[in-house]
Amino acid sequence: MDVLRTPEERFAGLPGFPYEPRYADVADGLRMAYVEAGPADGEPVVLLHGEPTWSFLYRHVMPELAAAGLRAIAVDLVGFGRSDKPADLAAHTYARHVEWTRALLFDALGLSGVTVVGQDWGGLIGLRVAAEHPERVARIVAANTGLPTGDIPMPEVWHQFKATVLRAPVLDIARLVQAGCRTRLAGEVRAAYDAPFPGEAYKAGPRAMPGLVPITPDNPAAPANRAAWQVLTTLDRPFLVAFSDGDPITGGMAPILLKSISGTSGLRHPVIEGAGHFLQEDAGTELGRHVAAFVTST
C-alpha cells in the first residue's frame, strides 16, 4: 500500500505535550507511534483516541495516571498522529485497525494486565481488542464510545458528520475537533491537531473512519462486533463507563453498556459534567483522576 509519513518537524513545539515519540513496526514496515508517561514498571494503561485526533488528546490525562504510579501509553492509530498513513481509503478497514493495534500492544510492546481506555474510535477498536484477547486485559474504560453492530440506528448528527467528512474538499481537522468540544481551543492547540496532516493526501484515515462504522446489520464488521459483545457481557473484568454529559454522538451508549456488561456492576460510574464528545479536552484532568482511581482500587 502507498504509505505516507508526516515529517517530524510538523510536531515541533506542541503545547503541554513534552513526551518523546516511540515507534514500532506492526505490519510489513507499517509504523505506529506512541508516547509514555509514568514508571516503566507501572501497571500499563493504554489510551486509544478516536476520529480525527491523536495521542495529543490525552495530554491532560497522562500526568494524572503517572502521578498514581501507572504507566500511561497513548497510542496514535494508523493514519493519525505520528503513525504511518496509508494514502488509499480502501487500505483502512475496521479489521485492519484492530489487528494493527493488537500487534502494537501485544506483539511489539508485549503488554499484559492492561487497562484499555477507549474514546470514540479508540473504543470501537479497544473493545474489540479486549474482547478478542481477554487474557491480556485487566480492566476496561469506555469514555464516549460504543461497539455498534448495525442493529441500532446511529443518531442523525452522526450521519451529518459522516457526510461532512466524505464530501469536504478540504477536511478541516482542527474545526472538527473544536466542534466536539465545549471549551474554546487555543490557536496552538488547534495547530497541534492539524500537525499530523500536511496536506489532503495524508487524511485518508480521518476520511475513511466514518464509513467503517457498522451502521447496518450486514456490515462486514458486524459479526465480529456481535461476537465481542458476547464476550464483554460476561467477562469478569472491571468495566468503567466514564461518559460526559454533553455528547450527542455516543451519549446513548452509556446506559446500554451499564445494563449489558456484567463488569460494570458494583462500580461508581462518573458522569463528567460540562464536557462534550472530546471529554479529554474539556475535562482531561478529571477523566485522568477517575481512571487512576479506578485502576488503583480494582
mmCIF file of C-alpha atoms in Angstrom:
data_model
loop_
_atom_site.group_PDB
_atom_site.id
_atom_site.type_symbol
_atom_site.label_atom_id
_atom_site.label_comp_id
_atom_site.label_asym_id
_atom_site.label_seq_id
_atom_site.Cartn_x
_atom_site.Cartn_y
_atom_site.Cartn_z
ATOM 1 C CA MET A 1 0.000 0.000 0.000
ATOM 2 C CA ASP A 2 1.043 3.606 -0.554
ATOM 3 C CA VAL A 3 2.064 4.919 2.881
ATOM 4 C CA LEU A 4 2.850 8.474 3.896
ATOM 5 C CA ARG A 5 4.866 9.557 6.936
ATOM 6 C CA THR A 6 4.433 13.010 8.464
ATOM 7 C CA PRO A 7 7.718 14.920 8.752
ATOM 8 C CA GLU A 8 8.832 15.138 12.375
ATOM 9 C CA GLU A 9 9.265 18.917 12.205
ATOM 10 C CA ARG A 10 5.483 19.237 11.982
ATOM 11 C CA PHE A 11 5.359 18.268 15.665
ATOM 12 C CA ALA A 12 7.774 20.885 16.994
ATOM 13 C CA GLY A 13 6.608 22.956 19.941
ATOM 14 C CA LEU A 14 3.484 21.022 20.861
ATOM 15 C CA PRO A 15 1.835 22.747 23.845
ATOM 16 C CA GLY A 16 1.781 20.686 27.024
ATOM 17 C CA PHE A 17 2.966 17.539 25.250
ATOM 18 C CA PRO A 18 6.674 17.024 26.001
ATOM 19 C CA TYR A 19 6.710 13.252 25.504
ATOM 20 C CA GLU A 20 9.286 11.680 23.227
ATOM 21 C CA PRO A 21 7.702 9.604 20.461
ATOM 22 C CA ARG A 22 8.400 5.905 20.266
ATOM 23 C CA TYR A 23 7.787 3.674 17.270
ATOM 24 C CA ALA A 24 7.144 0.043 16.412
ATOM 25 C CA ASP A 25 6.524 -1.823 13.169
ATOM 26 C CA VAL A 26 3.176 -3.617 13.151
ATOM 27 C CA ALA A 27 2.834 -4.995 9.608
ATOM 28 C CA ASP A 28 5.166 -5.077 6.611
ATOM 29 C CA GLY A 29 7.071 -1.983 7.687
ATOM 30 C CA LEU A 30 3.959 -0.059 8.718
ATOM 31 C CA ARG A 31 4.974 2.008 11.732
ATOM 32 C CA MET A 32 2.837 3.033 14.691
ATOM 33 C CA ALA A 33 3.766 5.724 17.196
ATOM 34 C CA TYR A 34 3.062 6.057 20.894
ATOM 35 C CA VAL A 35 4.179 8.067 23.909
ATOM 36 C CA GLU A 36 4.571 7.101 27.543
ATOM 37 C CA ALA A 37 4.431 8.702 30.974
ATOM 38 C CA GLY A 38 4.943 7.238 34.424
ATOM 39 C CA PRO A 39 7.193 4.438 35.693
ATOM 40 C CA ALA A 40 8.209 1.801 33.161
ATOM 41 C CA ASP A 41 7.266 -0.938 35.644
ATOM 42 C CA GLY A 42 3.898 0.601 36.474
ATOM 43 C CA GLU A 43 0.650 -1.112 35.613
ATOM 44 C CA PRO A 44 0.000 -0.334 31.921
ATOM 45 C CA VAL A 45 -2.929 1.867 30.937
ATOM 46 C CA VAL A 46 -3.405 2.085 27.171
ATOM 47 C CA LEU A 47 -5.089 5.252 25.896
ATOM 48 C CA LEU A 48 -6.772 4.990 22.497
ATOM 49 C CA HIS A 49 -8.009 8.108 20.718
ATOM 50 C CA GLY A 50 -10.652 8.450 18.039
ATOM 51 C CA GLU A 51 -11.543 10.401 14.915
ATOM 52 C CA PRO A 52 -9.842 12.742 13.920
ATOM 53 C CA THR A 53 -7.494 13.209 16.897
ATOM 54 C CA TRP A 54 -4.257 11.602 18.066
ATOM 55 C CA SER A 55 -2.393 10.899 21.320
ATOM 56 C CA PHE A 56 -2.070 14.659 21.919
ATOM 57 C CA LEU A 57 -5.710 14.439 23.040
ATOM 58 C CA TYR A 58 -4.575 12.674 26.235
ATOM 59 C CA ARG A 59 -2.046 15.284 27.364
ATOM 60 C CA HIS A 60 -4.169 16.234 30.413
ATOM 61 C CA VAL A 61 -4.956 12.614 31.280
ATOM 62 C CA MET A 62 -1.422 11.204 31.241
ATOM 63 C CA PRO A 63 0.011 13.228 34.174
ATOM 64 C CA GLU A 64 -2.783 12.007 36.455
ATOM 65 C CA LEU A 65 -2.033 8.392 35.625
ATOM 66 C CA ALA A 66 1.717 8.879 36.005
ATOM 67 C CA ALA A 67 1.223 10.556 39.394
ATOM 68 C CA ALA A 68 -0.665 7.448 40.534
ATOM 69 C CA GLY A 69 2.310 5.252 39.621
ATOM 70 C CA LEU A 70 0.769 3.930 36.431
ATOM 71 C CA ARG A 71 2.414 3.502 33.030
ATOM 72 C CA ALA A 72 0.325 5.591 30.640
ATOM 73 C CA ILE A 73 0.726 4.592 26.985
ATOM 74 C CA ALA A 74 -1.038 6.863 24.495
ATOM 75 C CA VAL A 75 -1.185 5.373 21.010
ATOM 76 C CA ASP A 76 -1.503 7.012 17.598
ATOM 77 C CA LEU A 77 -3.794 4.878 15.458
ATOM 78 C CA VAL A 78 -2.607 4.101 11.947
ATOM 79 C CA GLY A 79 -3.456 7.116 9.772
ATOM 80 C CA PHE A 80 -3.249 9.555 12.673
ATOM 81 C CA GLY A 81 -0.664 11.456 14.690
ATOM 82 C CA ARG A 82 2.908 10.336 14.110
ATOM 83 C CA SER A 83 1.849 6.883 12.909
ATOM 84 C CA ASP A 84 2.155 5.981 9.228
ATOM 85 C CA LYS A 85 -0.722 6.960 6.979
ATOM 86 C CA PRO A 86 -1.951 4.635 4.225
ATOM 87 C CA ALA A 87 -2.996 7.052 1.463
ATOM 88 C CA ASP A 88 -5.767 4.897 -0.044
ATOM 89 C CA LEU A 89 -9.120 4.995 1.750
ATOM 90 C CA ALA A 90 -9.625 1.314 0.877
ATOM 91 C CA ALA A 91 -6.496 0.403 2.859
ATOM 92 C CA HIS A 92 -8.365 1.352 6.022
ATOM 93 C CA THR A 93 -10.690 -1.368 7.291
ATOM 94 C CA TYR A 94 -12.085 -1.998 10.750
ATOM 95 C CA ALA A 95 -10.395 -5.403 10.904
ATOM 96 C CA ARG A 96 -7.026 -3.963 9.919
ATOM 97 C CA HIS A 97 -7.170 -1.262 12.569
ATOM 98 C CA VAL A 98 -7.975 -3.855 15.217
ATOM 99 C CA GLU A 99 -5.089 -6.033 14.061
ATOM 100 C CA TRP A 100 -2.603 -3.143 13.822
ATOM 101 C CA THR A 101 -3.448 -2.049 17.346
ATOM 102 C CA ARG A 102 -3.270 -5.607 18.682
ATOM 103 C CA ALA A 103 0.133 -6.077 17.067
ATOM 104 C CA LEU A 104 1.458 -2.921 18.704
ATOM 105 C CA LEU A 105 0.170 -3.677 22.192
ATOM 106 C CA PHE A 106 0.838 -7.388 22.416
ATOM 107 C CA ASP A 107 3.473 -8.280 19.812
ATOM 108 C CA ALA A 108 5.664 -5.168 19.815
ATOM 109 C CA LEU A 109 5.188 -3.996 23.428
ATOM 110 C CA GLY A 110 4.388 -7.370 24.979
ATOM 111 C CA LEU A 111 1.817 -5.888 27.336
ATOM 112 C CA SER A 112 -0.330 -7.857 29.758
ATOM 113 C CA GLY A 113 -2.531 -6.861 32.670
ATOM 114 C CA VAL A 114 -3.601 -3.911 30.552
ATOM 115 C CA THR A 115 -6.292 -1.374 31.336
ATOM 116 C CA VAL A 116 -7.752 -0.381 27.971
ATOM 117 C CA VAL A 117 -9.173 3.161 27.768
ATOM 118 C CA GLY A 118 -11.051 3.960 24.578
ATOM 119 C CA GLN A 119 -12.913 7.032 23.342
ATOM 120 C CA ASP A 120 -14.718 7.346 20.001
ATOM 121 C CA TRP A 121 -12.938 5.009 17.527
ATOM 122 C CA GLY A 122 -10.487 4.176 20.297
ATOM 123 C CA GLY A 123 -13.371 2.342 21.928
ATOM 124 C CA LEU A 124 -14.548 0.633 18.760
ATOM 125 C CA ILE A 125 -11.029 -0.718 18.344
ATOM 126 C CA GLY A 126 -10.112 -1.146 22.004
ATOM 127 C CA LEU A 127 -13.264 -3.047 22.932
ATOM 128 C CA ARG A 128 -12.629 -5.460 20.077
ATOM 129 C CA VAL A 129 -9.011 -5.963 21.126
ATOM 130 C CA ALA A 130 -10.073 -6.537 24.730
ATOM 131 C CA ALA A 131 -12.841 -8.988 23.803
ATOM 132 C CA GLU A 132 -10.621 -10.954 21.437
ATOM 133 C CA HIS A 133 -7.679 -11.122 23.875
ATOM 134 C CA PRO A 134 -9.202 -11.063 27.365
ATOM 135 C CA GLU A 135 -6.228 -12.899 28.853
ATOM 136 C CA ARG A 136 -4.156 -9.742 28.313
ATOM 137 C CA VAL A 137 -6.688 -7.343 29.817
ATOM 138 C CA ALA A 138 -7.188 -6.394 33.475
ATOM 139 C CA ARG A 139 -9.794 -3.637 33.104
ATOM 140 C CA ILE A 140 -11.683 -1.606 30.523
ATOM 141 C CA VAL A 141 -12.761 2.034 30.444
ATOM 142 C CA ALA A 142 -15.322 3.210 27.895
ATOM 143 C CA ALA A 143 -15.417 7.003 27.519
ATOM 144 C CA ASN A 144 -17.868 8.413 24.966
ATOM 145 C CA THR A 145 -17.748 5.351 22.766
ATOM 146 C CA GLY A 146 -19.525 2.128 21.938
ATOM 147 C CA LEU A 147 -19.422 -1.042 19.905
ATOM 148 C CA PRO A 148 -22.025 -0.742 17.124
ATOM 149 C CA THR A 149 -23.348 -3.791 15.328
ATOM 150 C CA GLY A 150 -25.725 -2.068 12.912
ATOM 151 C CA ASP A 151 -28.758 -3.311 14.817
ATOM 152 C CA ILE A 152 -29.434 0.087 16.442
ATOM 153 C CA PRO A 153 -29.685 3.237 14.249
ATOM 154 C CA MET A 154 -27.000 5.892 14.606
ATOM 155 C CA PRO A 155 -28.159 9.405 15.575
ATOM 156 C CA GLU A 156 -28.787 11.941 12.816
ATOM 157 C CA VAL A 157 -25.894 14.116 13.990
ATOM 158 C CA TRP A 158 -23.536 11.240 13.220
ATOM 159 C CA HIS A 159 -24.863 10.918 9.668
ATOM 160 C CA GLN A 160 -24.319 14.658 9.206
ATOM 161 C CA PHE A 161 -20.749 14.285 10.443
ATOM 162 C CA LYS A 162 -20.109 11.356 8.089
ATOM 163 C CA ALA A 163 -21.385 13.339 5.100
ATOM 164 C CA THR A 164 -19.232 16.327 6.009
ATOM 165 C CA VAL A 165 -16.074 14.254 6.283
ATOM 166 C CA LEU A 166 -16.621 12.464 2.995
ATOM 167 C CA ARG A 167 -17.640 15.495 0.926
ATOM 168 C CA ALA A 168 -15.414 18.311 2.187
ATOM 169 C CA PRO A 169 -12.869 19.300 -0.499
ATOM 170 C CA VAL A 170 -10.528 20.336 2.319
ATOM 171 C CA LEU A 171 -11.000 18.474 5.590
ATOM 172 C CA ASP A 172 -10.501 20.946 8.447
ATOM 173 C CA ILE A 173 -9.246 18.669 11.222
ATOM 174 C CA ALA A 174 -8.989 21.338 13.919
ATOM 175 C CA ARG A 175 -12.515 22.539 13.165
ATOM 176 C CA LEU A 176 -13.877 19.008 13.597
ATOM 177 C CA VAL A 177 -12.148 18.680 16.960
ATOM 178 C CA GLN A 178 -13.422 22.077 18.060
ATOM 179 C CA ALA A 179 -16.971 21.071 17.105
ATOM 180 C CA GLY A 180 -16.726 18.180 19.558
ATOM 181 C CA CYS A 181 -15.565 20.338 22.476
ATOM 182 C CA ARG A 182 -17.372 22.598 24.919
ATOM 183 C CA THR A 183 -14.254 24.681 25.589
ATOM 184 C CA ARG A 184 -12.695 27.063 23.072
ATOM 185 C CA LEU A 185 -9.406 25.655 21.806
ATOM 186 C CA ALA A 186 -6.385 27.938 21.697
ATOM 187 C CA GLY A 187 -4.730 28.529 18.343
ATOM 188 C CA GLU A 188 -1.685 26.466 19.277
ATOM 189 C CA VAL A 189 -3.917 23.542 20.289
ATOM 190 C CA ARG A 190 -5.808 23.689 17.000
ATOM 191 C CA ALA A 191 -2.445 23.740 15.208
ATOM 192 C CA ALA A 192 -1.401 20.609 17.123
ATOM 193 C CA TYR A 193 -4.449 18.747 15.811
ATOM 194 C CA ASP A 194 -3.634 19.872 12.274
ATOM 195 C CA ALA A 195 0.065 18.945 12.629
ATOM 196 C CA PRO A 196 -0.173 15.282 11.523
ATOM 197 C CA PHE A 197 -1.727 16.251 8.180
ATOM 198 C CA PRO A 198 0.487 18.429 5.937
ATOM 199 C CA GLY A 199 -1.935 18.004 3.027
ATOM 200 C CA GLU A 200 -5.116 16.299 1.920
ATOM 201 C CA ALA A 201 -3.247 13.167 0.813
ATOM 202 C CA TYR A 202 -2.411 12.469 4.470
ATOM 203 C CA LYS A 203 -6.068 12.473 5.567
ATOM 204 C CA ALA A 204 -7.255 9.110 4.256
ATOM 205 C CA GLY A 205 -7.573 7.808 7.828
ATOM 206 C CA PRO A 206 -9.895 10.581 9.056
ATOM 207 C CA ARG A 207 -11.890 10.433 5.834
ATOM 208 C CA ALA A 208 -12.258 6.650 5.930
ATOM 209 C CA MET A 209 -13.208 6.101 9.570
ATOM 210 C CA PRO A 210 -16.875 7.216 9.476
ATOM 211 C CA GLY A 211 -17.538 4.820 6.618
ATOM 212 C CA LEU A 212 -16.128 1.891 8.627
ATOM 213 C CA VAL A 213 -18.683 2.156 11.440
ATOM 214 C CA PRO A 214 -21.159 -0.756 11.205
ATOM 215 C CA ILE A 215 -24.487 1.020 10.648
ATOM 216 C CA THR A 216 -26.357 -1.892 9.054
ATOM 217 C CA PRO A 217 -26.670 -5.477 10.337
ATOM 218 C CA ASP A 218 -24.970 -6.853 7.227
ATOM 219 C CA ASN A 219 -21.854 -4.689 7.567
ATOM 220 C CA PRO A 220 -18.662 -6.805 7.257
ATOM 221 C CA ALA A 221 -17.595 -5.824 10.788
ATOM 222 C CA ALA A 222 -20.956 -6.556 12.411
ATOM 223 C CA PRO A 223 -20.395 -10.282 13.115
ATOM 224 C CA ALA A 224 -17.058 -9.622 14.847
ATOM 225 C CA ASN A 225 -18.632 -6.877 16.942
ATOM 226 C CA ARG A 226 -21.523 -9.128 17.924
ATOM 227 C CA ALA A 227 -19.020 -11.769 18.978
ATOM 228 C CA ALA A 228 -17.176 -9.146 21.030
ATOM 229 C CA TRP A 229 -20.439 -8.198 22.763
ATOM 230 C CA GLN A 230 -20.937 -11.847 23.709
ATOM 231 C CA VAL A 231 -17.546 -11.855 25.420
ATOM 232 C CA LEU A 232 -17.834 -8.453 27.065
ATOM 233 C CA THR A 233 -21.258 -9.039 28.569
ATOM 234 C CA THR A 234 -19.953 -11.873 30.753
ATOM 235 C CA LEU A 235 -16.250 -11.020 31.064
ATOM 236 C CA ASP A 236 -15.106 -10.922 34.687
ATOM 237 C CA ARG A 237 -13.100 -7.711 34.349
ATOM 238 C CA PRO A 238 -13.968 -4.384 35.964
ATOM 239 C CA PHE A 239 -15.542 -2.131 33.333
ATOM 240 C CA LEU A 240 -15.854 1.620 33.947
ATOM 241 C CA VAL A 241 -18.303 3.759 31.972
ATOM 242 C CA ALA A 242 -16.969 7.330 32.069
ATOM 243 C CA PHE A 243 -19.074 9.454 29.740
ATOM 244 C CA SER A 244 -19.561 13.194 29.542
ATOM 245 C CA ASP A 245 -22.968 14.805 29.948
ATOM 246 C CA GLY A 246 -22.818 16.513 26.558
ATOM 247 C CA ASP A 247 -22.063 14.058 23.763
ATOM 248 C CA PRO A 248 -24.832 13.874 21.148
ATOM 249 C CA ILE A 249 -22.975 11.194 19.192
ATOM 250 C CA THR A 250 -22.335 8.412 21.717
ATOM 251 C CA GLY A 251 -24.258 9.542 24.800
ATOM 252 C CA GLY A 252 -26.966 6.954 24.224
ATOM 253 C CA MET A 253 -24.422 4.141 24.580
ATOM 254 C CA ALA A 254 -23.751 4.721 28.294
ATOM 255 C CA PRO A 255 -26.993 3.164 29.599
ATOM 256 C CA ILE A 256 -26.622 0.239 27.179
ATOM 257 C CA LEU A 257 -23.125 -0.521 28.456
ATOM 258 C CA LEU A 258 -24.206 -0.184 32.083
ATOM 259 C CA LYS A 259 -27.137 -2.524 31.563
ATOM 260 C CA SER A 260 -25.413 -5.114 29.391
ATOM 261 C CA ILE A 261 -21.887 -5.592 30.741
ATOM 262 C CA SER A 262 -21.519 -7.522 33.981
ATOM 263 C CA GLY A 263 -18.160 -5.941 34.801
ATOM 264 C CA THR A 264 -19.891 -2.604 35.406
ATOM 265 C CA SER A 265 -21.767 -3.819 38.486
ATOM 266 C CA GLY A 266 -20.673 -2.590 41.891
ATOM 267 C CA LEU A 267 -18.729 0.355 40.494
ATOM 268 C CA ARG A 268 -19.418 4.077 40.674
ATOM 269 C CA HIS A 269 -19.518 5.361 37.111
ATOM 270 C CA PRO A 270 -18.784 9.071 36.738
ATOM 271 C CA VAL A 271 -20.748 11.435 34.546
ATOM 272 C CA ILE A 272 -18.330 14.208 33.643
ATOM 273 C CA GLU A 273 -20.208 17.472 33.572
ATOM 274 C CA GLY A 274 -19.671 20.314 31.152
ATOM 275 C CA ALA A 275 -17.779 18.212 28.617
ATOM 276 C CA GLY A 276 -18.552 17.367 25.005
ATOM 277 C CA HIS A 277 -17.566 14.475 22.752
ATOM 278 C CA PHE A 278 -13.850 15.066 23.306
ATOM 279 C CA LEU A 279 -14.029 14.966 27.072
ATOM 280 C CA GLN A 280 -10.240 14.658 27.244
ATOM 281 C CA GLU A 281 -10.043 18.262 26.019
ATOM 282 C CA ASP A 282 -12.895 19.600 28.129
ATOM 283 C CA ALA A 283 -12.139 17.687 31.336
ATOM 284 C CA GLY A 284 -8.968 15.673 30.814
ATOM 285 C CA THR A 285 -7.617 16.109 34.320
ATOM 286 C CA GLU A 286 -10.912 14.940 35.819
ATOM 287 C CA LEU A 287 -11.069 11.969 33.475
ATOM 288 C CA GLY A 288 -7.485 11.078 34.357
ATOM 289 C CA ARG A 289 -8.298 11.101 38.066
ATOM 290 C CA HIS A 290 -11.300 8.852 37.554
ATOM 291 C CA VAL A 291 -9.260 6.369 35.524
ATOM 292 C CA ALA A 292 -6.398 6.412 38.046
ATOM 293 C CA ALA A 293 -8.793 5.813 40.938
ATOM 294 C CA PHE A 294 -10.472 3.001 39.037
ATOM 295 C CA VAL A 295 -7.199 1.243 38.260
ATOM 296 C CA THR A 296 -5.703 1.578 41.734
ATOM 297 C CA SER A 297 -8.890 0.485 43.524
ATOM 298 C CA THR A 298 -9.801 -2.616 41.499
#
